[in-house]
């Protein structure tokens, strides 16, 4: 792993304490050019993680708080009439930034959600007939509240698929929490962060990820996983080919973070849960939703 | 293992599906009670309420059995058995607490599936029962397997049933069919709809409302004209003023047919009707084996027809029957109840005085029917004590039984030996299957008179009033056919075609599935090349076939066991894993190389470095881009010792 990546991780871990795995996953997601969905209860540090990542990676950052009355124009921007020049001038919305934090994305109506999700997919937006490219890199971290909370519009499966990963943060452990409670205000800490990467470095890292070698034996493993999800009675639908590509991209990024030149089954297993959990719907009817990733991991033999 | 609520619901569904078709013939109170019990169980499951105590269920069960005993006056037989099964299965559900109890309900449901075939073996029934079986297997899986939603369970159940299909096919073809009552249906399995040994006003017209198939006919080569298709059934001699009955016709004197011509050969597939007689065209000349003809030329089988029966028979359409009829038979054909119907007697007497020739009297009578204002209807007015008189002189509306009865009465009164013949006339041609369907709606009654020099001659007085009945069909003959079953009227052509197609399919089904008996089995197996067809050889072949299918399935499932690994890296690695497994640390199938060696090294900390080296080499060889040293890896694996 490059020195700068190590620094990124170290700096993030200073603020988001006790969550090394989630930080690495978020970073892997970014390096694989995917978007990240964080699902958890309010107040566990979803927003802070996004802030810290943006600051540390030196990305231009915008936050959009999703509410039930949010309109697409609030995200994309709007043309306003200019009296002095007597024509319309486009006022770019918050979407025109390198890193977007879409907070509580499932509180907005499907119309507003789809404005964001289309931008994610296309890497460009079309407003009033003019297509405008979004800045590069373009990375969306969306947070959402668990579906059982009041006033949420759950994202449909097709839109969930656009997020490369979904992670959960969870409560910090006792030691980490103690540090959190005793330490300085996180917001102050975030202000003082310095970027550890520049955009060019980030680009080159993303290119390195794409070049990580994947052996036929590993493809066998990925295909075995996909096949299992499609044939097993435990899931309503199997994973799509797009999900297979996502799994491979995430595993490549993970391999890079681990400083390897080729992907091992370990890498696939490390990202499997966060790639597959939100894409697979369990057929199990009773009780808590099982950890689909762990279930899947245990069920598929490595060929 | 306790049962979940969805499991209980699917058990209720299962029992409902197997019991619901029985509602048609069960007493109403049984259906209602069974439904109530199922609903009750559903409610208890919904409320998660405790099940009723044994002290409530026990008397309830005893009361049910007693009520069934009172209702049927017996505790044996098909009806009672089915009723008991339905009620006791529903009661069993009220004490289902564990998976074991649920299995009992599943077995009961499987048994109840079979009972449905006691009543109907048609294609829709079979399809419905296949669907029900699917639900049963899915419920079964739900009891045994971890709880997943019903839909994937249904999918799994269908896969299992499909896998079982080859076994079923082999068992169906090869299971020895032994002739005898053991394999037959219960004696009361078929309701006896069809002709009977008696005829009274209204009995035939009621029968013609039924669209049920009586039999199907395939002609070998020559197809007779429609007005020659008189299918002979019971011959009625005795008249008590209202009801015609067969009387005592025996098998004493063999029939004498002279000048027989126009032979036709055909085979009949007769639906079970619980009577002994077979139907044949006038007059049968070559009978099937095990069949006899009585003095009235009616063909009888040895046993009652309780299962669909197929026989081949030959008839001559042109004949002189019993030119020298016995005096006693001629006398039987003259008997009339005394004192009834004086006007009819008088009419016959005037005809007799005017003519001496018997044949001329027959013609006069037919002309009388044809010229007076008689009409042909399904709904004739009711007749009183002098029924024949009322019919002939006042109401003048009747169905074929009225005309046949009145004609025979007039003939007897004019001193001509005569009798009523019942049977079927005509039939519907199925163009798809190239056969004729004769339905209950083709039931007919006509007359036979004995004339010196001609023998018994068929006279159909209905043809004198409504010739369309004989030439076309019943619907054409009736002025108002609204009383007929819908399909017997003039339905649209596409509906007729559909019915033809369905009947052709169902005919094949009957021939090959329901009618797959020992002869068919013998024929099929010989054609398949089995030289010696006996039940022992069939049993052997059956065992062999089943073993082959099961072995093939087992081999397929175990195929990974002998697929040799061709990749040398993987081969060496698997060898390593095998050795480690023998040493007591088997690899979990999803365990990665590094995870595995770190687990082994927790048991054998001294070899940690070597173990990790092997795993690293393996990873590099199998997943890496550069070609690492294979020999070094193989060597490391070979020389490694715990």
mmCIF file with all atom_site columns, C-alpha atoms in Angstrom, chain B residues 145-257:
data_model
loop_
_atom_site.group_PDB
_atom_site.id
_atom_site.type_symbol
_atom_site.label_atom_id
_atom_site.label_alt_id
_atom_site.label_comp_id
_atom_site.label_asym_id
_atom_site.label_entity_id
_atom_site.label_seq_id
_atom_site.pdbx_PDB_ins_code
_atom_site.Cartn_x
_atom_site.Cartn_y
_atom_site.Cartn_z
_atom_site.occupancy
_atom_site.B_iso_or_equiv
_atom_site.pdbx_formal_charge
_atom_site.auth_seq_id
_atom_site.auth_comp_id
_atom_site.auth_asym_id
_atom_site.auth_atom_id
_atom_site.pdbx_PDB_model_num
ATOM 1   C CA . UNK B 1 145 ? -36.457  -27.693 6.505   1.00 0.00 ? 145 UNK B CA 1
ATOM 2   C CA . UNK B 1 146 ? -35.563  -24.281 7.917   1.00 0.00 ? 146 UNK B CA 1
ATOM 3   C CA . UNK B 1 147 ? -38.358  -21.794 7.477   1.00 0.00 ? 147 UNK B CA 1
ATOM 4   C CA . UNK B 1 148 ? -38.226  -20.074 4.134   1.00 0.00 ? 148 UNK B CA 1
ATOM 5   C CA . UNK B 1 149 ? -41.053  -18.505 2.164   1.00 0.00 ? 149 UNK B CA 1
ATOM 6   C CA . UNK B 1 150 ? -43.646  -20.687 0.518   1.00 0.00 ? 150 UNK B CA 1
ATOM 7   C CA . UNK B 1 151 ? -42.797  -19.796 -3.068  1.00 0.00 ? 151 UNK B CA 1
ATOM 8   C CA . UNK B 1 152 ? -39.209  -21.142 -3.161  1.00 0.00 ? 152 UNK B CA 1
ATOM 9   C CA . UNK B 1 153 ? -40.469  -24.120 -1.214  1.00 0.00 ? 153 UNK B CA 1
ATOM 10  C CA . UNK B 1 154 ? -43.003  -24.806 -3.957  1.00 0.00 ? 154 UNK B CA 1
ATOM 11  C CA . UNK B 1 155 ? -40.172  -24.549 -6.461  1.00 0.00 ? 155 UNK B CA 1
ATOM 12  C CA . UNK B 1 156 ? -38.105  -27.049 -4.545  1.00 0.00 ? 156 UNK B CA 1
ATOM 13  C CA . UNK B 1 157 ? -41.117  -29.336 -4.213  1.00 0.00 ? 157 UNK B CA 1
ATOM 14  C CA . UNK B 1 158 ? -41.688  -29.252 -7.979  1.00 0.00 ? 158 UNK B CA 1
ATOM 15  C CA . UNK B 1 159 ? -38.058  -30.132 -8.598  1.00 0.00 ? 159 UNK B CA 1
ATOM 16  C CA . UNK B 1 160 ? -38.377  -33.072 -6.214  1.00 0.00 ? 160 UNK B CA 1
ATOM 17  C CA . UNK B 1 161 ? -41.564  -34.287 -7.865  1.00 0.00 ? 161 UNK B CA 1
ATOM 18  C CA . UNK B 1 162 ? -39.960  -33.981 -11.290 1.00 0.00 ? 162 UNK B CA 1
ATOM 19  C CA . UNK B 1 163 ? -37.018  -36.011 -10.086 1.00 0.00 ? 163 UNK B CA 1
ATOM 20  C CA . UNK B 1 164 ? -39.454  -38.646 -8.892  1.00 0.00 ? 164 UNK B CA 1
ATOM 21  C CA . UNK B 1 165 ? -41.273  -38.702 -12.243 1.00 0.00 ? 165 UNK B CA 1
ATOM 22  C CA . UNK B 1 166 ? -39.006  -41.291 -13.938 1.00 0.00 ? 166 UNK B CA 1
ATOM 23  C CA . UNK B 1 167 ? -39.475  -43.609 -10.972 1.00 0.00 ? 167 UNK B CA 1
ATOM 24  C CA . UNK B 1 168 ? -43.214  -43.162 -11.206 1.00 0.00 ? 168 UNK B CA 1
ATOM 25  C CA . UNK B 1 169 ? -43.182  -43.875 -14.934 1.00 0.00 ? 169 UNK B CA 1
ATOM 26  C CA . UNK B 1 170 ? -41.193  -47.070 -14.481 1.00 0.00 ? 170 UNK B CA 1
ATOM 27  C CA . UNK B 1 171 ? -43.446  -48.228 -11.676 1.00 0.00 ? 171 UNK B CA 1
ATOM 28  C CA . UNK B 1 172 ? -46.533  -47.427 -13.735 1.00 0.00 ? 172 UNK B CA 1
ATOM 29  C CA . UNK B 1 173 ? -45.365  -49.381 -16.759 1.00 0.00 ? 173 UNK B CA 1
ATOM 30  C CA . UNK B 1 174 ? -43.806  -52.319 -14.986 1.00 0.00 ? 174 UNK B CA 1
ATOM 31  C CA . UNK B 1 175 ? -45.770  -52.846 -11.800 1.00 0.00 ? 175 UNK B CA 1
ATOM 32  C CA . UNK B 1 176 ? -47.529  -56.182 -12.386 1.00 0.00 ? 176 UNK B CA 1
ATOM 33  C CA . UNK B 1 177 ? -51.229  -55.672 -13.070 1.00 0.00 ? 177 UNK B CA 1
ATOM 34  C CA . UNK B 1 178 ? -52.918  -58.696 -11.592 1.00 0.00 ? 178 UNK B CA 1
ATOM 35  C CA . UNK B 1 179 ? -56.381  -59.462 -12.787 1.00 0.00 ? 179 UNK B CA 1
ATOM 36  C CA . UNK B 1 180 ? -58.864  -59.784 -9.994  1.00 0.00 ? 180 UNK B CA 1
ATOM 37  C CA . UNK B 1 181 ? -60.961  -57.834 -7.600  1.00 0.00 ? 181 UNK B CA 1
ATOM 38  C CA . UNK B 1 182 ? -57.980  -56.833 -5.463  1.00 0.00 ? 182 UNK B CA 1
ATOM 39  C CA . UNK B 1 183 ? -56.871  -54.243 -7.988  1.00 0.00 ? 183 UNK B CA 1
ATOM 40  C CA . UNK B 1 184 ? -60.291  -53.114 -9.072  1.00 0.00 ? 184 UNK B CA 1
ATOM 41  C CA . UNK B 1 185 ? -62.240  -50.224 -7.754  1.00 0.00 ? 185 UNK B CA 1
ATOM 42  C CA . UNK B 1 186 ? -64.769  -50.783 -4.996  1.00 0.00 ? 186 UNK B CA 1
ATOM 43  C CA . UNK B 1 187 ? -68.011  -52.251 -6.298  1.00 0.00 ? 187 UNK B CA 1
ATOM 44  C CA . UNK B 1 188 ? -69.936  -49.108 -5.579  1.00 0.00 ? 188 UNK B CA 1
ATOM 45  C CA . UNK B 1 189 ? -67.314  -46.906 -7.143  1.00 0.00 ? 189 UNK B CA 1
ATOM 46  C CA . UNK B 1 190 ? -69.469  -45.823 -10.039 1.00 0.00 ? 190 UNK B CA 1
ATOM 47  C CA . UNK B 1 191 ? -72.892  -44.343 -9.831  1.00 0.00 ? 191 UNK B CA 1
ATOM 48  C CA . UNK B 1 192 ? -75.157  -46.226 -12.171 1.00 0.00 ? 192 UNK B CA 1
ATOM 49  C CA . UNK B 1 193 ? -76.462  -43.694 -14.593 1.00 0.00 ? 193 UNK B CA 1
ATOM 50  C CA . UNK B 1 194 ? -77.825  -45.102 -17.777 1.00 0.00 ? 194 UNK B CA 1
ATOM 51  C CA . UNK B 1 195 ? -80.549  -47.403 -18.923 1.00 0.00 ? 195 UNK B CA 1
ATOM 52  C CA . UNK B 1 196 ? -82.266  -49.740 -16.504 1.00 0.00 ? 196 UNK B CA 1
ATOM 53  C CA . UNK B 1 197 ? -84.529  -52.780 -16.691 1.00 0.00 ? 197 UNK B CA 1
ATOM 54  C CA . UNK B 1 198 ? -87.638  -50.678 -16.421 1.00 0.00 ? 198 UNK B CA 1
ATOM 55  C CA . UNK B 1 199 ? -89.195  -47.898 -18.411 1.00 0.00 ? 199 UNK B CA 1
ATOM 56  C CA . UNK B 1 200 ? -91.967  -45.579 -17.395 1.00 0.00 ? 200 UNK B CA 1
ATOM 57  C CA . UNK B 1 201 ? -93.144  -42.292 -18.838 1.00 0.00 ? 201 UNK B CA 1
ATOM 58  C CA . UNK B 1 202 ? -90.410  -39.740 -18.165 1.00 0.00 ? 202 UNK B CA 1
ATOM 59  C CA . UNK B 1 203 ? -87.550  -42.132 -17.433 1.00 0.00 ? 203 UNK B CA 1
ATOM 60  C CA . UNK B 1 204 ? -85.878  -41.777 -20.818 1.00 0.00 ? 204 UNK B CA 1
ATOM 61  C CA . UNK B 1 205 ? -86.578  -38.088 -21.268 1.00 0.00 ? 205 UNK B CA 1
ATOM 62  C CA . UNK B 1 206 ? -84.914  -37.519 -17.927 1.00 0.00 ? 206 UNK B CA 1
ATOM 63  C CA . UNK B 1 207 ? -81.913  -39.556 -19.011 1.00 0.00 ? 207 UNK B CA 1
ATOM 64  C CA . UNK B 1 208 ? -81.536  -37.618 -22.246 1.00 0.00 ? 208 UNK B CA 1
ATOM 65  C CA . UNK B 1 209 ? -80.838  -34.470 -20.245 1.00 0.00 ? 209 UNK B CA 1
ATOM 66  C CA . UNK B 1 210 ? -77.503  -35.959 -19.234 1.00 0.00 ? 210 UNK B CA 1
ATOM 67  C CA . UNK B 1 211 ? -74.477  -35.240 -21.400 1.00 0.00 ? 211 UNK B CA 1
ATOM 68  C CA . UNK B 1 212 ? -72.499  -38.057 -19.796 1.00 0.00 ? 212 UNK B CA 1
ATOM 69  C CA . UNK B 1 213 ? -70.746  -40.418 -22.177 1.00 0.00 ? 213 UNK B CA 1
ATOM 70  C CA . UNK B 1 214 ? -72.333  -43.878 -22.363 1.00 0.00 ? 214 UNK B CA 1
ATOM 71  C CA . UNK B 1 215 ? -69.740  -45.431 -24.669 1.00 0.00 ? 215 UNK B CA 1
ATOM 72  C CA . UNK B 1 216 ? -67.409  -44.667 -27.543 1.00 0.00 ? 216 UNK B CA 1
ATOM 73  C CA . UNK B 1 217 ? -67.341  -46.628 -30.784 1.00 0.00 ? 217 UNK B CA 1
ATOM 74  C CA . UNK B 1 218 ? -64.636  -47.109 -33.373 1.00 0.00 ? 218 UNK B CA 1
ATOM 75  C CA . UNK B 1 219 ? -65.706  -48.794 -36.585 1.00 0.00 ? 219 UNK B CA 1
ATOM 76  C CA . UNK B 1 220 ? -63.178  -51.093 -38.180 1.00 0.00 ? 220 UNK B CA 1
ATOM 77  C CA . UNK B 1 221 ? -63.985  -50.228 -41.783 1.00 0.00 ? 221 UNK B CA 1
ATOM 78  C CA . UNK B 1 222 ? -67.640  -49.801 -42.751 1.00 0.00 ? 222 UNK B CA 1
ATOM 79  C CA . UNK B 1 223 ? -69.560  -47.114 -40.925 1.00 0.00 ? 223 UNK B CA 1
ATOM 80  C CA . UNK B 1 224 ? -73.300  -47.734 -40.972 1.00 0.00 ? 224 UNK B CA 1
ATOM 81  C CA . UNK B 1 225 ? -75.765  -45.010 -41.826 1.00 0.00 ? 225 UNK B CA 1
ATOM 82  C CA . UNK B 1 226 ? -77.027  -43.053 -38.904 1.00 0.00 ? 226 UNK B CA 1
ATOM 83  C CA . UNK B 1 227 ? -80.543  -44.491 -39.092 1.00 0.00 ? 227 UNK B CA 1
ATOM 84  C CA . UNK B 1 228 ? -79.013  -47.944 -38.751 1.00 0.00 ? 228 UNK B CA 1
ATOM 85  C CA . UNK B 1 229 ? -77.242  -47.141 -35.502 1.00 0.00 ? 229 UNK B CA 1
ATOM 86  C CA . UNK B 1 230 ? -79.612  -48.766 -33.058 1.00 0.00 ? 230 UNK B CA 1
ATOM 87  C CA . UNK B 1 231 ? -77.652  -49.823 -29.983 1.00 0.00 ? 231 UNK B CA 1
ATOM 88  C CA . UNK B 1 232 ? -79.603  -52.592 -28.357 1.00 0.00 ? 232 UNK B CA 1
ATOM 89  C CA . UNK B 1 233 ? -80.158  -52.463 -24.596 1.00 0.00 ? 233 UNK B CA 1
ATOM 90  C CA . UNK B 1 234 ? -82.740  -54.079 -22.340 1.00 0.00 ? 234 UNK B CA 1
ATOM 91  C CA . UNK B 1 235 ? -85.787  -55.547 -24.057 1.00 0.00 ? 235 UNK B CA 1
ATOM 92  C CA . UNK B 1 236 ? -89.026  -54.919 -22.177 1.00 0.00 ? 236 UNK B CA 1
ATOM 93  C CA . UNK B 1 237 ? -91.938  -57.352 -22.262 1.00 0.00 ? 237 UNK B CA 1
ATOM 94  C CA . UNK B 1 238 ? -94.109  -56.840 -19.235 1.00 0.00 ? 238 UNK B CA 1
ATOM 95  C CA . UNK B 1 239 ? -96.509  -53.941 -18.920 1.00 0.00 ? 239 UNK B CA 1
ATOM 96  C CA . UNK B 1 240 ? -98.575  -53.169 -15.837 1.00 0.00 ? 240 UNK B CA 1
ATOM 97  C CA . UNK B 1 241 ? -100.396 -50.170 -17.262 1.00 0.00 ? 241 UNK B CA 1
ATOM 98  C CA . UNK B 1 242 ? -97.631  -47.751 -16.405 1.00 0.00 ? 242 UNK B CA 1
ATOM 99  C CA . UNK B 1 243 ? -94.232  -49.407 -16.119 1.00 0.00 ? 243 UNK B CA 1
ATOM 100 C CA . UNK B 1 244 ? -92.505  -51.653 -18.647 1.00 0.00 ? 244 UNK B CA 1
ATOM 101 C CA . UNK B 1 245 ? -90.111  -54.272 -17.272 1.00 0.00 ? 245 UNK B CA 1
ATOM 102 C CA . UNK B 1 246 ? -87.920  -56.990 -18.791 1.00 0.00 ? 246 UNK B CA 1
ATOM 103 C CA . UNK B 1 247 ? -89.599  -59.973 -17.235 1.00 0.00 ? 247 UNK B CA 1
ATOM 104 C CA . UNK B 1 248 ? -87.930  -63.348 -17.241 1.00 0.00 ? 248 UNK B CA 1
ATOM 105 C CA . UNK B 1 249 ? -85.840  -63.627 -20.375 1.00 0.00 ? 249 UNK B CA 1
ATOM 106 C CA . UNK B 1 250 ? -83.357  -66.405 -20.203 1.00 0.00 ? 250 UNK B CA 1
ATOM 107 C CA . UNK B 1 251 ? -80.536  -67.908 -22.218 1.00 0.00 ? 251 UNK B CA 1
ATOM 108 C CA . UNK B 1 252 ? -82.567  -70.908 -23.346 1.00 0.00 ? 252 UNK B CA 1
ATOM 109 C CA . UNK B 1 253 ? -82.883  -70.881 -27.097 1.00 0.00 ? 253 UNK B CA 1
ATOM 110 C CA . UNK B 1 254 ? -80.078  -69.641 -29.303 1.00 0.00 ? 254 UNK B CA 1
ATOM 111 C CA . UNK B 1 255 ? -80.943  -66.852 -31.675 1.00 0.00 ? 255 UNK B CA 1
ATOM 112 C CA . UNK B 1 256 ? -81.553  -67.805 -35.283 1.00 0.00 ? 256 UNK B CA 1
ATOM 113 C CA . UNK B 1 257 ? -80.538  -65.183 -37.780 1.00 0.00 ? 257 UNK B CA 1
#
